[in-house]
């Protein structure tokens, strides 16, 4: 017996309906509206945010003037980009994915670190997905009715109607 396209559609829709929603990663522009530039207090900026595994840091900066260099704690304290973990200087922006927990350090190695172009972020484990609030009995009943109606329609589409 060949599988009908309607049955396949039904199976796919049921799989999507039962799948758990993934946690949403956040994309944070370093420095907010001030971007990656000298004379910005990145300590205050970082203190105002939470950073989690899976989030993204976006460094937007003036092309050919600044760079983004990931360094260790010692190099960060000395504004020393001589032995970078990672270095990026092309284009106008650099997007970095936070893949591990712990403290990460970034500087501009073109002399602007001394003018404040350095940021340290503490990356925490990804937060658990938000817990669903228990709906009221009235809301549960209404949701159940709509789910039953949707399931009836989907089954009706999957099963050929014969007179």
XYZ file of N, CA, C and O in Angstrom:
652
model
N 0.840 -1.169 0.000
C 0.000 0.000 0.000
C 0.893 1.244 0.000
O 1.805 1.374 0.806
N 0.648 2.162 -0.887
C 1.431 3.390 -0.989
C 0.983 4.391 0.069
O -0.179 4.459 0.425
N 1.935 5.147 0.582
C 1.633 6.154 1.583
C 1.067 7.384 0.889
O 1.668 7.902 -0.050
N -0.079 7.838 1.342
C -0.688 9.012 0.722
C -0.003 10.277 1.235
O 0.493 10.313 2.363
N 0.025 11.327 0.408
C 0.629 12.583 0.853
C -0.090 13.155 2.076
O 0.530 13.784 2.929
N -1.390 12.930 2.191
C -2.137 13.446 3.341
C -1.694 12.759 4.626
O -1.582 13.397 5.662
N -1.444 11.462 4.562
C -0.997 10.743 5.750
C 0.392 11.223 6.163
O 0.658 11.431 7.345
N 1.240 11.427 5.196
C 2.578 11.940 5.474
C 2.501 13.323 6.115
O 3.199 13.613 7.088
N 1.618 14.180 5.602
C 1.424 15.501 6.175
C 0.943 15.396 7.614
O 1.417 16.113 8.492
N 0.037 14.493 7.877
C -0.474 14.289 9.224
C 0.643 13.898 10.184
O 0.772 14.447 11.274
N 1.481 12.970 9.767
C 2.581 12.515 10.620
C 3.542 13.666 10.902
O 3.955 13.875 12.047
N 3.889 14.434 9.885
C 4.811 15.559 10.061
C 4.206 16.599 11.006
O 4.877 17.099 11.920
N 2.934 16.918 10.827
C 2.288 17.904 11.704
C 2.238 17.419 13.145
O 2.470 18.190 14.076
N 1.965 16.157 13.360
C 1.937 15.615 14.712
C 3.319 15.644 15.350
O 3.460 15.915 16.538
N 4.366 15.372 14.570
C 5.725 15.436 15.101
C 6.090 16.856 15.514
O 6.674 17.076 16.574
N 5.736 17.848 14.667
C 6.014 19.231 15.026
C 5.239 19.656 16.259
O 5.748 20.371 17.110
N 4.004 19.220 16.365
C 3.177 19.608 17.507
C 3.707 19.033 18.813
O 3.563 19.628 19.873
N 4.330 17.859 18.748
C 4.800 17.222 19.974
C 6.242 17.568 20.317
O 6.710 17.253 21.399
N 6.952 18.234 19.414
C 8.362 18.558 19.656
C 8.487 19.655 20.704
O 7.684 20.578 20.768
N 9.498 19.545 21.541
C 9.763 20.569 22.547
C 10.363 21.792 21.872
O 11.140 21.683 20.935
N 10.006 22.949 22.366
C 10.543 24.187 21.815
C 11.994 24.348 22.263
O 12.307 24.175 23.434
N 12.912 24.661 21.332
C 14.307 24.848 21.723
C 14.461 26.140 22.509
O 13.673 27.067 22.373
N 15.500 26.179 23.357
C 15.743 27.421 24.086
C 16.310 28.441 23.103
O 17.053 28.097 22.192
N 15.951 29.674 23.292
C 16.348 30.723 22.358
C 17.680 31.323 22.778
O 17.836 31.782 23.905
N 18.626 31.301 21.864
C 19.909 31.955 22.103
C 19.723 33.452 21.893
O 18.860 33.889 21.148
N 20.538 34.227 22.561
C 20.456 35.684 22.481
C 21.671 36.207 21.719
O 22.777 35.715 21.898
N 21.438 37.213 20.889
C 22.532 37.879 20.175
C 22.694 39.258 20.806
O 21.788 40.081 20.745
N 23.844 39.482 21.425
C 24.104 40.725 22.146
C 25.147 41.551 21.410
O 26.247 41.068 21.127
N 24.806 42.801 21.108
C 25.759 43.707 20.482
C 26.631 44.285 21.595
O 26.127 44.931 22.518
N 27.911 44.000 21.531
C 28.843 44.449 22.570
C 28.854 45.976 22.602
O 29.086 46.628 21.588
N 28.561 46.514 23.786
C 28.501 47.955 23.965
C 27.137 48.549 23.669
O 26.956 49.761 23.795
N 26.183 47.718 23.275
C 24.850 48.227 22.946
C 24.916 49.219 21.804
O 25.571 48.970 20.796
N 24.270 50.355 21.974
C 24.243 51.380 20.921
C 25.585 52.039 20.671
O 25.793 52.652 19.632
N 26.508 51.934 21.611
C 27.834 52.547 21.440
C 28.788 51.648 20.661
O 29.871 52.074 20.278
N 28.410 50.387 20.482
C 29.180 49.404 19.706
C 30.566 49.166 20.298
O 30.830 49.431 21.444
N 31.490 48.661 19.486
C 32.869 48.350 19.888
C 33.718 49.551 19.504
O 34.105 49.712 18.339
N 33.977 50.422 20.477
C 34.680 51.683 20.225
C 35.394 52.117 21.504
O 35.075 51.638 22.590
N 36.332 53.049 21.397
C 37.029 53.538 22.595
C 36.088 54.320 23.519
O 35.029 54.773 23.106
N 36.524 54.458 24.762
C 35.849 55.276 25.765
C 34.430 54.819 26.089
O 33.553 55.633 26.359
N 34.213 53.508 26.039
C 32.932 52.925 26.439
C 33.207 52.079 27.674
O 34.212 51.372 27.732
N 32.336 52.153 28.656
C 32.523 51.350 29.858
C 31.926 49.958 29.629
O 30.733 49.733 29.877
N 32.751 49.056 29.141
C 32.275 47.696 28.845
C 32.053 46.875 30.106
O 31.311 45.897 30.067
N 32.659 47.277 31.215
C 32.399 46.581 32.480
C 30.944 46.793 32.880
O 30.240 45.844 33.220
N 30.479 48.035 32.816
C 29.074 48.314 33.114
C 28.155 47.602 32.132
O 27.114 47.070 32.514
N 28.525 47.614 30.854
C 27.703 46.943 29.848
C 27.587 45.453 30.165
O 26.493 44.902 30.176
N 28.710 44.793 30.436
C 28.698 43.352 30.720
C 27.949 43.049 32.012
O 27.232 42.046 32.095
N 28.090 43.919 33.012
C 27.384 43.705 34.279
C 25.872 43.779 34.102
O 25.126 43.221 34.906
N 25.413 44.426 33.069
C 23.985 44.562 32.812
C 23.381 43.431 32.005
O 22.204 43.494 31.639
N 24.171 42.413 31.712
C 23.681 41.296 30.891
C 24.055 39.961 31.511
O 25.022 39.867 32.261
N 23.299 38.956 31.144
C 23.673 37.576 31.470
C 24.101 36.919 30.174
O 23.492 37.134 29.127
N 25.150 36.116 30.250
C 25.692 35.447 29.073
C 25.581 33.940 29.295
O 25.991 33.441 30.349
N 25.025 33.241 28.312
C 24.822 31.800 28.436
C 25.431 31.073 27.240
O 25.548 31.647 26.142
N 25.780 29.831 27.464
C 26.255 28.988 26.362
C 25.180 29.001 25.281
O 23.997 28.843 25.569
N 25.601 29.211 24.053
C 24.671 29.276 22.926
C 24.378 30.698 22.483
O 23.931 30.922 21.366
N 24.626 31.692 23.357
C 24.421 33.089 22.982
C 25.515 33.532 22.012
O 26.530 32.848 21.837
N 25.301 34.687 21.414
C 26.247 35.256 20.454
C 26.649 36.651 20.905
O 25.803 37.437 21.324
N 27.932 36.967 20.784
C 28.429 38.332 20.991
C 28.695 38.927 19.611
O 29.404 38.322 18.800
N 28.153 40.091 19.366
C 28.383 40.763 18.088
C 29.209 42.013 18.339
O 28.780 42.917 19.051
N 30.395 42.045 17.769
C 31.284 43.200 17.863
C 31.135 43.990 16.566
O 31.560 43.538 15.506
N 30.526 45.173 16.626
C 30.407 46.059 15.465
C 31.410 47.192 15.661
O 31.429 47.831 16.715
N 32.216 47.443 14.641
C 33.279 48.431 14.800
C 33.616 49.090 13.480
O 33.156 48.662 12.412
N 34.437 50.133 13.553
C 34.862 50.866 12.378
C 35.904 50.048 11.605
O 36.949 49.665 12.153
N 35.621 49.792 10.355
C 36.490 48.966 9.507
C 37.894 49.560 9.399
O 38.056 50.779 9.306
N 38.898 48.691 9.436
C 40.317 49.037 9.301
C 40.868 49.897 10.445
O 41.996 50.360 10.369
N 40.069 50.114 11.489
C 40.559 50.909 12.605
C 40.691 50.073 13.876
O 41.615 50.260 14.653
N 39.737 49.181 14.118
C 39.714 48.371 15.330
C 39.748 46.894 14.975
O 39.574 46.519 13.817
N 39.973 46.061 15.982
C 39.912 44.620 15.808
C 39.315 43.998 17.073
O 39.027 44.705 18.035
N 39.121 42.695 17.042
C 38.639 41.949 18.199
C 39.617 40.813 18.424
O 39.881 40.019 17.513
N 40.181 40.757 19.629
C 41.154 39.727 19.954
C 40.716 39.060 21.258
O 40.508 39.738 22.263
N 40.567 37.742 21.204
C 40.278 37.003 22.432
C 41.613 36.637 23.055
O 42.508 36.114 22.385
N 41.741 36.935 24.353
C 42.995 36.702 25.069
C 42.710 36.020 26.400
O 41.555 35.874 26.806
N 43.786 35.636 27.096
C 43.618 35.078 28.448
C 43.565 36.227 29.462
O 43.729 37.396 29.114
N 43.364 35.871 30.726
C 43.196 36.884 31.778
C 44.428 37.778 31.939
O 44.317 38.998 32.109
N 45.615 37.202 31.866
C 46.853 37.973 32.028
C 47.009 38.988 30.903
O 47.315 40.158 31.142
N 46.798 38.550 29.663
C 46.904 39.452 28.514
C 45.834 40.541 28.574
O 46.078 41.686 28.188
N 44.664 40.191 29.080
C 43.578 41.159 29.238
C 44.006 42.272 30.200
O 43.841 43.462 29.908
N 44.575 41.890 31.327
C 45.009 42.871 32.332
C 46.108 43.780 31.785
O 46.191 44.955 32.156
N 46.958 43.247 30.891
C 48.078 44.019 30.334
C 47.758 44.662 28.989
O 48.636 45.286 28.391
N 46.531 44.440 28.491
C 46.178 44.909 27.132
C 47.183 44.400 26.103
O 47.650 45.132 25.231
N 47.518 43.133 26.204
C 48.531 42.519 25.340
C 47.866 41.543 24.366
O 47.413 40.475 24.753
N 47.841 41.908 23.105
C 47.269 41.046 22.075
C 48.313 40.241 21.330
O 48.034 39.706 20.258
N 49.506 40.116 21.885
C 50.606 39.431 21.210
C 50.426 37.935 21.042
O 50.955 37.358 20.098
N 49.710 37.286 21.929
C 49.474 35.830 21.834
C 47.969 35.558 21.922
O 47.475 35.023 22.908
N 47.236 35.932 20.877
C 45.779 35.812 20.945
C 45.290 34.362 20.894
O 45.936 33.499 20.307
N 44.153 34.147 21.515
C 43.450 32.873 21.360
C 42.735 32.902 20.020
O 42.695 31.921 19.295
N 42.207 34.072 19.678
C 41.494 34.286 18.420
C 41.664 35.756 18.064
O 41.687 36.619 18.951
N 41.785 36.048 16.784
C 41.945 37.430 16.346
C 41.109 37.658 15.100
O 41.118 36.838 14.181
N 40.383 38.774 15.079
C 39.562 39.100 13.921
C 39.669 40.588 13.632
O 39.484 41.410 14.533
N 39.965 40.937 12.375
C 40.115 42.350 12.031
C 39.514 42.707 10.674
O 39.601 43.845 10.249
N 38.908 41.762 10.000
C 38.332 42.057 8.690
C 36.893 42.530 8.849
O 36.225 42.224 9.816
N 36.420 43.239 7.876
C 35.023 43.643 7.867
C 34.688 44.699 8.896
O 35.553 45.391 9.418
N 33.386 44.809 9.180
C 32.887 45.811 10.123
C 32.276 45.180 11.363
O 31.817 45.884 12.249
N 32.222 43.866 11.375
C 31.665 43.213 12.558
C 32.218 41.801 12.684
O 32.685 41.218 11.716
N 32.135 41.316 13.899
C 32.573 39.955 14.205
C 31.559 39.373 15.175
O 31.204 40.002 16.173
N 31.064 38.189 14.859
C 30.086 37.528 15.713
C 30.744 36.288 16.305
O 31.304 35.468 15.585
N 30.674 36.185 17.620
C 31.352 35.124 18.356
C 30.316 34.334 19.141
O 29.562 34.906 19.930
N 30.289 33.025 18.951
C 29.346 32.169 19.679
C 29.964 31.718 20.992
O 31.106 31.259 21.040
N 29.220 31.845 22.056
C 29.667 31.423 23.382
C 29.402 29.928 23.512
O 28.256 29.507 23.665
N 30.467 29.123 23.432
C 30.332 27.670 23.415
C 30.710 26.989 24.721
O 30.438 25.811 24.892
N 31.364 27.713 25.621
C 31.804 27.099 26.875
C 31.485 28.022 28.045
O 31.373 29.233 27.883
N 31.383 27.422 29.220
C 31.177 28.221 30.420
C 32.517 28.775 30.887
O 33.574 28.263 30.519
N 32.451 29.805 31.694
C 33.667 30.409 32.236
C 33.812 31.842 31.779
O 32.977 32.381 31.052
N 34.881 32.461 32.198
C 35.126 33.858 31.858
C 35.922 33.938 30.561
O 36.912 33.235 30.380
N 35.470 34.814 29.662
C 36.154 35.060 28.389
C 36.584 36.523 28.339
O 35.890 37.400 28.877
N 37.708 36.773 27.681
C 38.301 38.113 27.638
C 38.531 38.530 26.191
O 39.078 37.766 25.396
N 38.135 39.766 25.875
C 38.317 40.311 24.532
C 38.902 41.716 24.644
O 38.516 42.496 25.518
N 39.816 42.036 23.723
C 40.409 43.371 23.687
C 40.527 43.826 22.233
O 40.380 43.028 21.303
N 40.809 45.117 22.060
C 41.245 45.640 20.774
C 42.762 45.732 20.878
O 43.291 46.379 21.791
N 43.459 45.088 19.965
C 44.927 45.027 20.071
C 45.629 46.195 19.381
O 46.851 46.239 19.350
N 44.884 47.123 18.845
C 45.495 48.221 18.090
C 45.721 49.470 18.940
O 45.658 50.590 18.447
N 45.966 49.262 20.243
C 46.252 50.373 21.134
C 45.034 50.946 21.831
O 45.164 51.706 22.782
N 43.851 50.599 21.379
C 42.639 51.173 21.958
C 42.196 50.459 23.235
O 41.301 50.925 23.931
N 42.819 49.337 23.552
C 42.512 48.644 24.804
C 42.729 49.589 25.974
O 41.946 49.608 26.929
N 43.762 50.407 25.889
C 44.058 51.347 26.966
C 42.997 52.440 27.058
O 42.906 53.139 28.057
N 42.195 52.615 26.016
C 41.086 53.580 26.030
C 39.752 52.885 26.327
O 38.705 53.401 25.978
N 39.840 51.710 26.926
C 38.623 51.028 27.360
C 38.086 49.947 26.455
O 37.082 49.326 26.784
N 38.721 49.708 25.305
C 38.195 48.685 24.395
C 38.616 47.295 24.846
O 39.479 46.652 24.245
N 37.993 46.861 25.936
C 38.182 45.511 26.429
C 36.942 45.132 27.222
O 36.335 45.959 27.886
N 36.589 43.866 27.086
C 35.400 43.380 27.768
C 35.641 41.962 28.253
O 36.310 41.172 27.577
N 35.118 41.686 29.434
C 35.204 40.366 30.044
C 33.774 39.909 30.312
O 32.985 40.667 30.886
N 33.450 38.694 29.884
C 32.096 38.168 30.099
C 32.177 36.827 30.812
O 33.074 36.026 30.550
N 31.245 36.602 31.721
C 31.148 35.330 32.431
C 30.024 34.531 31.800
O 28.851 34.907 31.898
N 30.383 33.428 31.149
C 29.407 32.602 30.432
C 28.906 31.503 31.358
O 29.693 30.747 31.923
N 27.601 31.456 31.511
C 26.952 30.470 32.371
C 26.340 29.362 31.515
O 26.158 29.537 30.317
N 26.003 28.233 32.129
C 25.318 27.186 31.362
C 24.012 27.725 30.778
O 23.423 28.660 31.321
N 23.585 27.120 29.700
C 22.325 27.527 29.081
C 21.194 27.351 30.079
O 21.141 26.354 30.800
N 20.286 28.327 30.146
C 19.189 28.208 31.102
C 18.212 27.125 30.663
O 18.089 26.849 29.466
N 17.519 26.516 31.620
C 16.520 25.523 31.235
C 15.371 26.214 30.517
O 15.154 27.411 30.720
N 14.646 25.480 29.688
C 13.505 26.111 29.015
C 12.496 26.581 30.053
O 12.394 25.982 31.125
N 11.777 27.652 29.756
C 10.824 28.160 30.738
C 9.744 27.123 31.034
O 9.270 26.435 30.137
N 9.399 27.021 32.307
C 8.364 26.071 32.700
C 7.017 26.600 32.243
O 6.715 27.780 32.369
N 6.209 25.696 31.709
C 4.877 26.091 31.264
C 4.003 26.316 32.485
O 4.039 25.542 33.437
N 3.242 27.380 32.444
C 2.336 27.645 33.547
C 1.136 26.720 33.417
O 0.658 26.456 32.320
N 0.671 26.226 34.517
C -0.498 25.358 34.508
C -1.721 26.190 34.146
O -2.052 27.153 34.830
N -2.390 25.853 33.046
C -3.563 26.628 32.662
C -4.736 26.328 33.598
O -4.775 25.300 34.256
N -5.664 27.259 33.642
C -6.856 27.058 34.458
C -7.688 25.935 33.868
O -7.500 25.531 32.720
N -8.646 25.421 34.623
C -9.476 24.324 34.122
C -10.267 24.771 32.903
O -10.472 24.001 31.968
N -10.705 26.039 32.875
C -11.446 26.543 31.714
C -10.540 26.589 30.482
O -10.926 26.190 29.394
N -9.313 27.088 30.676
C -8.357 27.162 29.560
C -7.993 25.767 29.081
O -7.854 25.530 27.886
N -7.823 24.809 30.025
C -7.514 23.427 29.619
C -8.647 22.861 28.792
O -8.424 22.185 27.792
N -9.874 23.113 29.187
C -11.021 22.583 28.451
C -11.071 23.178 27.046
O -11.287 22.462 26.069
N -10.854 24.503 26.945
C -10.883 25.148 25.639
C -9.757 24.634 24.755
O -9.964 24.356 23.573
N -8.566 24.491 25.342
C -7.434 23.971 24.578
C -7.712 22.555 24.116
O -7.427 22.191 22.979
N -8.282 21.727 24.988
C -8.613 20.351 24.630
C -9.602 20.280 23.487
O -9.474 19.456 22.591
N -10.591 21.175 23.491
C -11.587 21.201 22.413
C -10.912 21.548 21.098
O -11.152 20.914 20.069
N -10.047 22.579 21.127
C -9.372 22.974 19.888
C -8.415 21.891 19.392
O -8.306 21.647 18.196
N -7.703 21.239 20.302
C -6.820 20.144 19.886
C -7.627 19.010 19.267
O -7.224 18.427 18.274
N -8.753 18.690 19.885
C -9.604 17.615 19.358
C -10.131 17.988 17.973
O -10.128 17.176 17.067
N -10.526 19.244 17.797
C -11.027 19.690 16.498
C -9.920 19.629 15.445
O -10.144 19.168 14.316
N -8.733 20.087 15.818
C -7.615 20.058 14.868
C -7.250 18.633 14.496
O -6.995 18.319 13.327
N -7.227 17.737 15.487
C -6.916 16.339 15.213
C -7.967 15.718 14.308
O -7.643 14.971 13.385
N -9.247 16.046 14.528
C -10.323 15.521 13.690
C -10.150 15.986 12.246
O -10.289 15.199 11.312
N -9.805 17.263 12.072
C -9.589 17.782 10.716
C -8.405 17.080 10.059
O -8.471 16.678 8.898
N -7.305 16.917 10.794
C -6.129 16.265 10.219
C -6.411 14.821 9.848
O -5.987 14.341 8.799
N -7.134 14.129 10.696
C -7.477 12.734 10.377
C -8.391 12.705 9.165
O -8.252 11.859 8.283
N -9.293 13.648 9.086
C -10.179 13.729 7.924
C -9.410 13.964 6.642
O -9.764 13.447 5.584
N -8.331 14.726 6.731
C -7.501 14.951 5.542
C -6.702 13.705 5.179
O -6.433 13.444 4.013
N -6.312 12.950 6.188
C -5.462 11.788 5.948
C -6.257 10.596 5.450
O -5.752 9.790 4.665
N -7.472 10.449 5.875
C -8.287 9.299 5.485
C -9.153 9.709 4.303
O -9.900 10.673 4.388
N -9.040 8.980 3.189
C -9.843 9.348 2.009
C -11.323 9.193 2.299
O -11.747 8.240 2.958
N -12.089 10.165 1.844
C -13.527 10.137 2.041
C -14.154 9.383 0.880
O -13.937 9.703 -0.269
N -14.948 8.377 1.211
C -15.620 7.583 0.157
C -17.098 7.598 0.433
O -17.547 7.432 1.564
N -17.886 7.741 -0.633
C -19.342 7.730 -0.484
C -19.894 6.400 -0.921
O -19.472 5.762 -1.798
